[in-house]
Coordinates of C-alpha atoms and ligand atoms in Angstrom, one line a residue:
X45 CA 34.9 -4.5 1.5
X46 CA 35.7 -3.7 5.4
X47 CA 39.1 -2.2 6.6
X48 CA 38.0 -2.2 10.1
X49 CA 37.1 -5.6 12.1
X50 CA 35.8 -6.6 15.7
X51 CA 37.4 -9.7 17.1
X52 CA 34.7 -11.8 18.7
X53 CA 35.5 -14.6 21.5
X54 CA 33.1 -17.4 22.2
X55 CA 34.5 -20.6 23.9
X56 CA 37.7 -21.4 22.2
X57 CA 36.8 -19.9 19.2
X58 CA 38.0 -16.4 17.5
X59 CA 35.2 -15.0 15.1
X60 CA 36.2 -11.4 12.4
X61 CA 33.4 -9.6 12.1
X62 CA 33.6 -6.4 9.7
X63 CA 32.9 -3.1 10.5
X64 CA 31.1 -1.0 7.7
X65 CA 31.6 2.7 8.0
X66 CA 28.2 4.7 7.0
X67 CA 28.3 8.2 5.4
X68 CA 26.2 9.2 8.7
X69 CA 25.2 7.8 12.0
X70 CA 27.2 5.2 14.4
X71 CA 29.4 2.1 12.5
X72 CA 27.5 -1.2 12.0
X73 CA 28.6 -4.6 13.0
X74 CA 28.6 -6.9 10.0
X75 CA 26.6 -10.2 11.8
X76 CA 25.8 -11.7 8.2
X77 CA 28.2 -14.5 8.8
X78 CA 28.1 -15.3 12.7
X79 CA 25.8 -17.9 13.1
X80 CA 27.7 -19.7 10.3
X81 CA 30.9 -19.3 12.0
X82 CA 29.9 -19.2 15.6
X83 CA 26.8 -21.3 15.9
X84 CA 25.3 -18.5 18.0
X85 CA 22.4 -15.7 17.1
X86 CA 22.3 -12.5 18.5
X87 CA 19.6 -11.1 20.8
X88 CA 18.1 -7.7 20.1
X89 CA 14.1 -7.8 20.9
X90 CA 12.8 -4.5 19.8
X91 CA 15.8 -4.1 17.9
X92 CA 17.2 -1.1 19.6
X93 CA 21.1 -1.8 18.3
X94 CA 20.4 -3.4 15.1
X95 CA 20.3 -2.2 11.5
X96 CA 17.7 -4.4 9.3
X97 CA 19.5 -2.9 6.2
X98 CA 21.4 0.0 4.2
X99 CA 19.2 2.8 2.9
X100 CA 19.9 6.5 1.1
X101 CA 16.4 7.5 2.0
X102 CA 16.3 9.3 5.5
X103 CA 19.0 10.0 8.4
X104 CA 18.2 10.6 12.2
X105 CA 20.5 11.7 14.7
X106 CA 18.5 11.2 18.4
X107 CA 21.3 13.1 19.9
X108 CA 21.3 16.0 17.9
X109 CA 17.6 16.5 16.9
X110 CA 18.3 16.0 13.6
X111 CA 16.3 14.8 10.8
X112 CA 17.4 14.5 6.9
X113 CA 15.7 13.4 3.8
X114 CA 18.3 12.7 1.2
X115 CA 20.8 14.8 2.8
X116 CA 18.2 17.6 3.5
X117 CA 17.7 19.0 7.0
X118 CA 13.5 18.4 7.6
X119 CA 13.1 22.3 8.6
X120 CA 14.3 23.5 5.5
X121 CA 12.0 21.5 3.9
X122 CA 9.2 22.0 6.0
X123 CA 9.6 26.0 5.2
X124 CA 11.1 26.0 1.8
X125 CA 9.4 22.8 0.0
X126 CA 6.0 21.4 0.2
X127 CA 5.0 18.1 0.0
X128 CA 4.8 16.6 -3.7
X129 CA 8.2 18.0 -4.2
X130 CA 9.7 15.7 -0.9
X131 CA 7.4 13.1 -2.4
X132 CA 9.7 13.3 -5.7
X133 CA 12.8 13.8 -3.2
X134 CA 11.6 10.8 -1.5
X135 CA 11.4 8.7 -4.2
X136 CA 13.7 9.8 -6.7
X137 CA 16.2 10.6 -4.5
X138 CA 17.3 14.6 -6.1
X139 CA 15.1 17.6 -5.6
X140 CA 13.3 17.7 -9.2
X141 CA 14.0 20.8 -11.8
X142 CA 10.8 22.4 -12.4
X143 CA 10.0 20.7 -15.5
X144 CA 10.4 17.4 -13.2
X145 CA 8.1 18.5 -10.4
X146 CA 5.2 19.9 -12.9
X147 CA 5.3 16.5 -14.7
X148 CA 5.4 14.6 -11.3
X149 CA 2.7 17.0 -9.9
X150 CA 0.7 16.4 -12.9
X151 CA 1.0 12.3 -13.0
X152 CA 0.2 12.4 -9.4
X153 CA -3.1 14.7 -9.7
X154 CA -4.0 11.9 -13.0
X155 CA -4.3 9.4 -10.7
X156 CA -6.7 10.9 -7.6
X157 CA -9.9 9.4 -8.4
X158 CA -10.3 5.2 -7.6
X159 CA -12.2 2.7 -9.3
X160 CA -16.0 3.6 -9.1
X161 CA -16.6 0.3 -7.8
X162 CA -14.0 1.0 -4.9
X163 CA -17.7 2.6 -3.7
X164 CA -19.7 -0.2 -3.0
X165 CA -16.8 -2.0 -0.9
X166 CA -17.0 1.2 1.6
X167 CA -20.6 0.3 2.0
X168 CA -19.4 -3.4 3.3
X169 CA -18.6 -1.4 6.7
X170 CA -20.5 -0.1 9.3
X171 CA -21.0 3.9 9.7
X172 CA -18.5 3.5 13.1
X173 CA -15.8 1.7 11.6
X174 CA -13.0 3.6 12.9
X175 CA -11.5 5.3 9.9
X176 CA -7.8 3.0 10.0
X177 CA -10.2 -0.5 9.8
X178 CA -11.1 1.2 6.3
X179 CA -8.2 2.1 5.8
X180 CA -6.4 -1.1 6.1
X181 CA -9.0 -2.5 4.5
X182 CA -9.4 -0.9 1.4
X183 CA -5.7 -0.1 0.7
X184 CA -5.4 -3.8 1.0
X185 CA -8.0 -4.4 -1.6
X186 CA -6.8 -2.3 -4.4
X187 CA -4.5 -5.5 -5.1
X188 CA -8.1 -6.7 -6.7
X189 CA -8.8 -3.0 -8.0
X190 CA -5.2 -2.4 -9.7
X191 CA -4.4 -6.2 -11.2
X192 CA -2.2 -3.9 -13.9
X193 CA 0.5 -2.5 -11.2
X194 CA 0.8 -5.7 -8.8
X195 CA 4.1 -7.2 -10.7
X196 CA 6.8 -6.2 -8.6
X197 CA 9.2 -7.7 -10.9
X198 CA 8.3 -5.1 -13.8
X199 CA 9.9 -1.6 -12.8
X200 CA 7.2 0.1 -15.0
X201 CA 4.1 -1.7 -12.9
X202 CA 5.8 -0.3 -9.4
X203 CA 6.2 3.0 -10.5
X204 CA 2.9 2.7 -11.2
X205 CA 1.5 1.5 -8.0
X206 CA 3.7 3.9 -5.9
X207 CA 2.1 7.0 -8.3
X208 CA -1.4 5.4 -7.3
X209 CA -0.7 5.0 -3.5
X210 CA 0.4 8.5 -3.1
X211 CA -2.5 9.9 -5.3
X212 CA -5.2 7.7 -3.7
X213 CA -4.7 7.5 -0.1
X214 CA -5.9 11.2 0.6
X215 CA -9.2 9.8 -1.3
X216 CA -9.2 7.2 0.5
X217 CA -8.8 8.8 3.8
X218 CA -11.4 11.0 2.6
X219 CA -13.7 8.5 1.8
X220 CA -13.1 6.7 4.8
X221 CA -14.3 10.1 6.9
X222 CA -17.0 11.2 4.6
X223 CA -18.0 7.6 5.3
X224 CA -18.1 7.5 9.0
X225 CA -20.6 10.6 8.9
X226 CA -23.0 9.6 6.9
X227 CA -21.9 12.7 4.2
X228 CA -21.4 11.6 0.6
X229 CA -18.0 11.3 -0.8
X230 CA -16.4 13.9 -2.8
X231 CA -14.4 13.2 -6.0
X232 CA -11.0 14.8 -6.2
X233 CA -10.7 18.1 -8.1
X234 CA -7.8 18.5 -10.4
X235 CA -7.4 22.4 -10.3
X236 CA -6.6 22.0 -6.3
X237 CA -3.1 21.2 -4.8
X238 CA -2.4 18.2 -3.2
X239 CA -3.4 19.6 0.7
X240 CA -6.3 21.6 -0.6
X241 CA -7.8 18.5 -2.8
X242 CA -7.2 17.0 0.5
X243 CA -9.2 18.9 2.5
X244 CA -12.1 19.8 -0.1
X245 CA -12.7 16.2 -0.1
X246 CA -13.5 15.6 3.4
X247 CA -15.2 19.1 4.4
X248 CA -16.6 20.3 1.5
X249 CA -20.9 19.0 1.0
X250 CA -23.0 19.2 -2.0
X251 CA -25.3 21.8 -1.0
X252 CA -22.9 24.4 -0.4
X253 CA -19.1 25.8 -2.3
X254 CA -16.1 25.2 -0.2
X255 CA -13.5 27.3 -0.4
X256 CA -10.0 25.9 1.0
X257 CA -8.4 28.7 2.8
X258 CA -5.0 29.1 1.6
X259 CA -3.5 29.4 5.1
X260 CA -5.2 26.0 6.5
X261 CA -3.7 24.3 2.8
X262 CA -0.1 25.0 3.7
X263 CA -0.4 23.9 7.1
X264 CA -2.0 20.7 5.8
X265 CA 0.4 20.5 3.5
X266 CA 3.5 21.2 6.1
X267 CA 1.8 18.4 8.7
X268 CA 2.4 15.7 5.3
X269 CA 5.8 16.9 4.5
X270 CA 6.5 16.4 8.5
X271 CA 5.3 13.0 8.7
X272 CA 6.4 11.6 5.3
X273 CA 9.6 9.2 6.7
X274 CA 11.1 8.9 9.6
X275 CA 13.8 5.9 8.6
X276 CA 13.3 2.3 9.5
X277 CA 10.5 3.0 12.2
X278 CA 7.8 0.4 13.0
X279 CA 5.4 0.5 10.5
X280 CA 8.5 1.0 7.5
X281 CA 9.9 -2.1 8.8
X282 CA 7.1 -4.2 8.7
X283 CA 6.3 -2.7 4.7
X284 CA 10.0 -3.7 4.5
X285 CA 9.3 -7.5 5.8
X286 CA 6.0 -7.7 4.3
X287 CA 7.6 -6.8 0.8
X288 CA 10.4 -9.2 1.2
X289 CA 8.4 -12.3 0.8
X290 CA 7.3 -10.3 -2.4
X291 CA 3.8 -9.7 -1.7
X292 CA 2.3 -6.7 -3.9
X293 CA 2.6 -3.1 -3.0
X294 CA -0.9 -2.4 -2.1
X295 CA -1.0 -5.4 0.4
X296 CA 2.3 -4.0 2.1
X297 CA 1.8 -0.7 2.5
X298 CA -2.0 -1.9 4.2
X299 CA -0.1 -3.7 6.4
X300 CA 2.5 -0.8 6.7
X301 CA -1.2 1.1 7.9
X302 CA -2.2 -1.5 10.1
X303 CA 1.2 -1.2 12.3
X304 CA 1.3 2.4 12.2
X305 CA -2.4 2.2 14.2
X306 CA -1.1 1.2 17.4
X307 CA -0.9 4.0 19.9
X308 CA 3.3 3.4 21.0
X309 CA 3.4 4.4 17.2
X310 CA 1.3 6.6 15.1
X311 CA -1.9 6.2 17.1
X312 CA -0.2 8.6 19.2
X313 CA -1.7 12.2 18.3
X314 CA -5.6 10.7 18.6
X315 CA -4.6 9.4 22.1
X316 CA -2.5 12.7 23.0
X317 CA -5.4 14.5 22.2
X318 CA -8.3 12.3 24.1
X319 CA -4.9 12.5 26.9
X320 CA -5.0 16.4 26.4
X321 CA -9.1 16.6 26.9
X322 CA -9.1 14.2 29.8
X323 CA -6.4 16.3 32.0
X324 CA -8.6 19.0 30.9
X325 CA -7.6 21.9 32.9
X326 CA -3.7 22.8 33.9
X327 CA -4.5 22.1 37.0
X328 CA -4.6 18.6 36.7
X329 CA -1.6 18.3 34.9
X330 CA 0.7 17.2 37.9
X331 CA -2.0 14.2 38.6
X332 CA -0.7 13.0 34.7
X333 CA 2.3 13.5 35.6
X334 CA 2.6 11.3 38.6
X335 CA 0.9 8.8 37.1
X336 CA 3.2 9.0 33.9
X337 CA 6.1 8.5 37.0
X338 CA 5.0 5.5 38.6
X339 CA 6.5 2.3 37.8
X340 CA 3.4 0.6 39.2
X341 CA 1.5 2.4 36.6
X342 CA 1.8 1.6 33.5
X343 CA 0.0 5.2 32.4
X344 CA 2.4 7.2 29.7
X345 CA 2.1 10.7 28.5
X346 CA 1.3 10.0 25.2
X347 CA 3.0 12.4 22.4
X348 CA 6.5 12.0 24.5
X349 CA 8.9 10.3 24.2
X350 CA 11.0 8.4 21.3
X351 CA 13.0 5.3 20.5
X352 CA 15.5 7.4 18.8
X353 CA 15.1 11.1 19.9
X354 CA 17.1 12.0 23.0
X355 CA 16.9 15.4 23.0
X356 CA 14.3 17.2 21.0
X357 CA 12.1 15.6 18.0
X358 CA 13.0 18.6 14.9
X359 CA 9.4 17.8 13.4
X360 CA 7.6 18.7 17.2
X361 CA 9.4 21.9 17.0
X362 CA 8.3 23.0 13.9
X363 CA 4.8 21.6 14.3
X364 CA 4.3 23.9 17.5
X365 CA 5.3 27.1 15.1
X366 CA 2.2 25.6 12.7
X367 CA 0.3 25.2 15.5
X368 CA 0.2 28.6 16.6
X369 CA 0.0 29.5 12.8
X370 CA -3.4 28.2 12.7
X371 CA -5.0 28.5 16.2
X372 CA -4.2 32.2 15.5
X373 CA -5.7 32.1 12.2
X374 CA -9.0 30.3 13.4
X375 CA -9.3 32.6 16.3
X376 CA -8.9 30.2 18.6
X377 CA -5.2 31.0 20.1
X378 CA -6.6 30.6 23.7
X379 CA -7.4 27.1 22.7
X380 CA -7.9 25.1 25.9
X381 CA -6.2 21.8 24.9
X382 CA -3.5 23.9 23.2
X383 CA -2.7 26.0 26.7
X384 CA -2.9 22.3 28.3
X385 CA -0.2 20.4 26.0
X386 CA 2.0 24.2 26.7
X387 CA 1.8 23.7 30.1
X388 CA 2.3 20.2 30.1
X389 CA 5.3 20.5 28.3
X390 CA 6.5 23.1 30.2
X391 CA 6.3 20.7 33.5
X392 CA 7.2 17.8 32.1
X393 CA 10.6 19.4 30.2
X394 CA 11.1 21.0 34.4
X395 CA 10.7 17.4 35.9
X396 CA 13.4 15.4 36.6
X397 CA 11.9 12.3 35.8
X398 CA 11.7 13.1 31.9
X399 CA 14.8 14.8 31.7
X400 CA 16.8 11.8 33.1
X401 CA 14.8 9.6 30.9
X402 CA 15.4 12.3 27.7
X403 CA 11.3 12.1 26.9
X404 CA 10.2 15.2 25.1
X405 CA 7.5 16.3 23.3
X406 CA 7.5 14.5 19.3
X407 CA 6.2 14.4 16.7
X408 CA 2.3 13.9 17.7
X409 CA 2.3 16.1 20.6
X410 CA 1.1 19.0 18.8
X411 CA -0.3 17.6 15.3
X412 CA -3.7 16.8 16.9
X413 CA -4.4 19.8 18.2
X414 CA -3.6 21.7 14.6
X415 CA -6.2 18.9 13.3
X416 CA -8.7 18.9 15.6
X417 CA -8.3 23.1 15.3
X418 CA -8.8 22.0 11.7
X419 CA -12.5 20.6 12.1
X420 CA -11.1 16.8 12.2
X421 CA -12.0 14.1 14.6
X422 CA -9.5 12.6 16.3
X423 CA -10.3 9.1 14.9
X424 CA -9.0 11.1 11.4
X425 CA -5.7 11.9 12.7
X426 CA -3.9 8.3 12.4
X427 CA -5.3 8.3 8.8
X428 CA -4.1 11.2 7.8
X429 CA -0.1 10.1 9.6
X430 CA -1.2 7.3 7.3
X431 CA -1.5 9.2 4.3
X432 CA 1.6 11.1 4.4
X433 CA 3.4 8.4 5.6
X434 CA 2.7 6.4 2.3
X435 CA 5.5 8.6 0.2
X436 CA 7.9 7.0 3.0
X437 CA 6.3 3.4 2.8
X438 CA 6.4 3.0 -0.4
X439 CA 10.0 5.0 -1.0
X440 CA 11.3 2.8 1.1
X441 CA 9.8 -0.2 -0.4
X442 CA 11.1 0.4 -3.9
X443 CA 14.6 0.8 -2.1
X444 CA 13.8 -2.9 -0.6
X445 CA 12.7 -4.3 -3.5
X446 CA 15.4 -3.3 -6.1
X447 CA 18.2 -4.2 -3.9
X448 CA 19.9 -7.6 -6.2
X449 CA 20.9 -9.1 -2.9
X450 CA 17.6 -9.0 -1.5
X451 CA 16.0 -12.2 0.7
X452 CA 13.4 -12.8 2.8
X453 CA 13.5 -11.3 6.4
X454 CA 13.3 -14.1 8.6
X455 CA 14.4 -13.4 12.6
X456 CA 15.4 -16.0 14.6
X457 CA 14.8 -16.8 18.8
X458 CA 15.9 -16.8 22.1
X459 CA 13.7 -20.4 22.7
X460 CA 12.8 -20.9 26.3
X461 CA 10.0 -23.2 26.1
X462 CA 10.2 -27.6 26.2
X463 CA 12.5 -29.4 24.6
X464 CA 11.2 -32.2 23.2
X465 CA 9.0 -34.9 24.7
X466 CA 6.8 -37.4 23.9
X467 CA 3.3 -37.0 23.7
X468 CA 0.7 -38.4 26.7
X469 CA -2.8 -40.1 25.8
X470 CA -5.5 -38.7 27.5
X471 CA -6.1 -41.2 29.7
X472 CA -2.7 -40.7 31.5
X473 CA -3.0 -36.7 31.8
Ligands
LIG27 C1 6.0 7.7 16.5 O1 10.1 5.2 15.5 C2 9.6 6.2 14.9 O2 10.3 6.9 14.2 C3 8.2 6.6 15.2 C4 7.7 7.9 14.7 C5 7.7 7.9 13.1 O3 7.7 9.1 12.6 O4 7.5 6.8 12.5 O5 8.5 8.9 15.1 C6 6.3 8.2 15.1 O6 5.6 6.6 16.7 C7 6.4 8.7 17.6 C8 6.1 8.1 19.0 C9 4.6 8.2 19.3 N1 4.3 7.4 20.6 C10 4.0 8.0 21.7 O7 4.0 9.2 21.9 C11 3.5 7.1 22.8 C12 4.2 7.4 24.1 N2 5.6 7.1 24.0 C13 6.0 5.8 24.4 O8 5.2 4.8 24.3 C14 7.5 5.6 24.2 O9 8.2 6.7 24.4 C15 7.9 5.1 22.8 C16 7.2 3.9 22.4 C17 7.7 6.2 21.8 C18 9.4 4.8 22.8 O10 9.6 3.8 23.7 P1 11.0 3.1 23.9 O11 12.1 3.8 23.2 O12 10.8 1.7 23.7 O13 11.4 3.4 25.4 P2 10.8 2.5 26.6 O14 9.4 2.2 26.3 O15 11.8 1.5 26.8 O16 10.9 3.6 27.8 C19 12.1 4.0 28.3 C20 11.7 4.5 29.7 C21 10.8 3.5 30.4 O17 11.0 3.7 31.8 P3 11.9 2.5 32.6 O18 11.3 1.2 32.3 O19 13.3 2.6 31.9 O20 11.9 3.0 34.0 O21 11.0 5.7 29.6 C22 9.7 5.5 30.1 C23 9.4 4.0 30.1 O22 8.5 3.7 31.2 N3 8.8 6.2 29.1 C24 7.8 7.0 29.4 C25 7.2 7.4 28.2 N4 7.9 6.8 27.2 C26 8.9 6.1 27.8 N5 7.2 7.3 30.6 C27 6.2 8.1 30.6 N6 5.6 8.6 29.4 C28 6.1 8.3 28.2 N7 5.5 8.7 27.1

């Protein structure tokens, strides 16, 4: 129960509401009761002051930069952990003793290859499918793949389906780009890690041996620890709302994917990038910018700017360190794009216009240039934020979905259209 209360006037009447304290983060407004007791709704489109629920998982602090997953900050993880182990963090909500991560590791690696059949339903779509209308699709069909781990009323059958979704998607994904170049699909290997499996599967081709280069793994692998929750963001919320009517996991975390595609959201890196190549050349930079300025333009930079990040988004800054990691390792440090999105950042950070309106660089500013620098196309970078996002999806789904006081989410309106009237035959339109 509450110890602290807000005393709410409307008209005549004199409405309690409680406070709740969190262990983190600003106090929340208990509203649960309000439209009982004051016949009124509250109006948040966008929901930039509400909380949709209570969660353990993941803690953001736009002020401060900060970003924690179960209480641990995201650059330590991104530099001491790697990303099966926040996966078991994640979900299980403790960093796992060793005997716990090799038996996790191990049940996740068991469950890499799909249904042979999944095979033929890739051939349904056409070579140019973008890779997320695949996605969506397929992840959505496992619910008639994986009939044994649909019941979301059996604990047993969703651990089940979340081990599946986390050890499936990068085949998937894989598939989903072997597809869309006309290059056979390659089965998972167990003797790879996570990130390397990862990327054997999409650039490795029968007639040759692949070898994953260790370096390129562990920034893989640092790119899916960066990207695997980020609290109740878009996409988690609508996995969230999707699961609270109780539809199976596989059918919300495809619509999870399907949110997640827009470009406000995690279609952001492929448009940074396709934004990075058509400035080109530094010198066009301050056109972008003015454009980005105008209020009669409705032109953003994409890769800036966050709903919650005021000052510095911690996974951009430790992206840019992988970045150079790799563009150094590939030779290509004097990367065009990658001297582009520098300078870019350097003029936007100077301009007043940003500063006032706190937009910096996050999260997908810099991941598509590592990927691209990688041998990806950009129409693979969404899927891949797709892919690591899963562990966060479907983290937060078992969160939802084992909650005893659990309903369906069901927002209400601001109606400003007719009241009623009575309907007009034709003839006297
Ligand atoms: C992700 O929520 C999450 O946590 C998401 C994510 C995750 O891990 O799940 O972090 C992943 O989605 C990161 C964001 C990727 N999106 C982009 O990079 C696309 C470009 N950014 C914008 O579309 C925008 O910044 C948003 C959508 C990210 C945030 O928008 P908000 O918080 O709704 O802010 P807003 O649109 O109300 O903008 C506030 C002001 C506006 O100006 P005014 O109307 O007040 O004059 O800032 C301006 C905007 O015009 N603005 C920008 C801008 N972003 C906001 N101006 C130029 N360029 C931009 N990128």
């Amino acid at each position: 129960m509450s110890d602290k209360f807000a005393r709410l006037i409307i008209g005549d009447k004199e409405i309690e509401l409680p406070i709740h304290t969190p262990t983190a983060g600003p106090d929340v407004l208990d509203i649960t009761k309000l439209y009982a007791q004051g016949d009124v709704f509250t109006y948040d489109p966008g929901f930039t002051s509400t909380a949709a629920c209570d969660s353990t998982i993941t803690f953001i602090d736009g002020e401060k930069g900060e970003l924690l997953h179960r209480g641990y900050p995201i650059d330590q993880l991104a530099e001491k952990s790697h990303f099966l182990e926040v996966c078991y963090l994640l979900l299980y909500g403790e960093l796992p003793s060793a005997t716990e991560l090799e038996d996790f590791e191990a049940r996740v690696t068991n469950h890499t290859m799909v249904h042979e059949q999944m095979h033929n339903f890739f051939r349904g779509f056409r070579r140019d499918a973008h890779p997320m209308a695949t996605l969506v699709g397929v992840v959505g069909a496992m619910s008639a793949f994986y009939h044994d781990s649909t019941d979301i009323n059996d604990e047993w059958q969703r651990e089940v389906a979340a081990i599946r979704l986390i050890a499936k998607l990068p085949t998937i994904a894989a598939m989903a780009f072997k597809y869309s170049i006309g290059q056979p699909f390659v089965y998972p290997r167990n003797d790879l890690d996570y990130a390397a499996n990862f990327l054997h599967m999409c650039f490795s081709v029968p007639a040759e041996k692949y070898e994953v280069d260790p370096i390129l793994a562990r920034a893989m692998d640092r790119i899916f620890t960066l990207h695997a929750d980020h609290e109740q963001n878009a996409s988690t919320s609508t996995v969230r709302l999707a699961s609270s009517s109780g539809a199976n996991p596989f059918a919300c975390i495809a619509a999870g994917i399907a949110c997640l595609w827009g470009p406000a959201h995690g279609g952001a890196n492929q448009a940074c990038l396709e934004m990075l190549k058509e400035i080109g050349t530094v010198d066009r930079i301050p056109e972008f910018i003015a454009r980005a300025k105008d209020k009669n333009d409705s032109y953003r930079l994409m890769g800036f700017g966050h709903r919650v990040y005021k000052n510095f988004d911690p996974r951009a800054t430790v992206m840019k360190q992988s970045a150079d990691e790799v563009l150094e390792l590939l030779g290509v440090e004097d990367n065009p794009l990658l001297q582009v999105a520098m300078e870019l950042e350097k003029q936007a950070l100077a301009d007043p216009y940003f500063a006032e309106k706190k937009l910096f660089p996050n999260v997908d500013f810099y991941s598509g240039i590592i990927l691209e620098a990688m041998g990806f196309p950009t129409s693979m970078f969404t899927p891949i934020f797709a892919l690591a996002r899963t562990v966060g999806w479907i983290s937060q789904w078992k969160e939802q979905i084992s909650d005893p006081n659990l309903k369906i989410g069901r927002p209400r309106q601001l109606y400003k259209g007719e009241t009623s009237r009575d309907y007009v035959d034709i003839e006297k339109r």
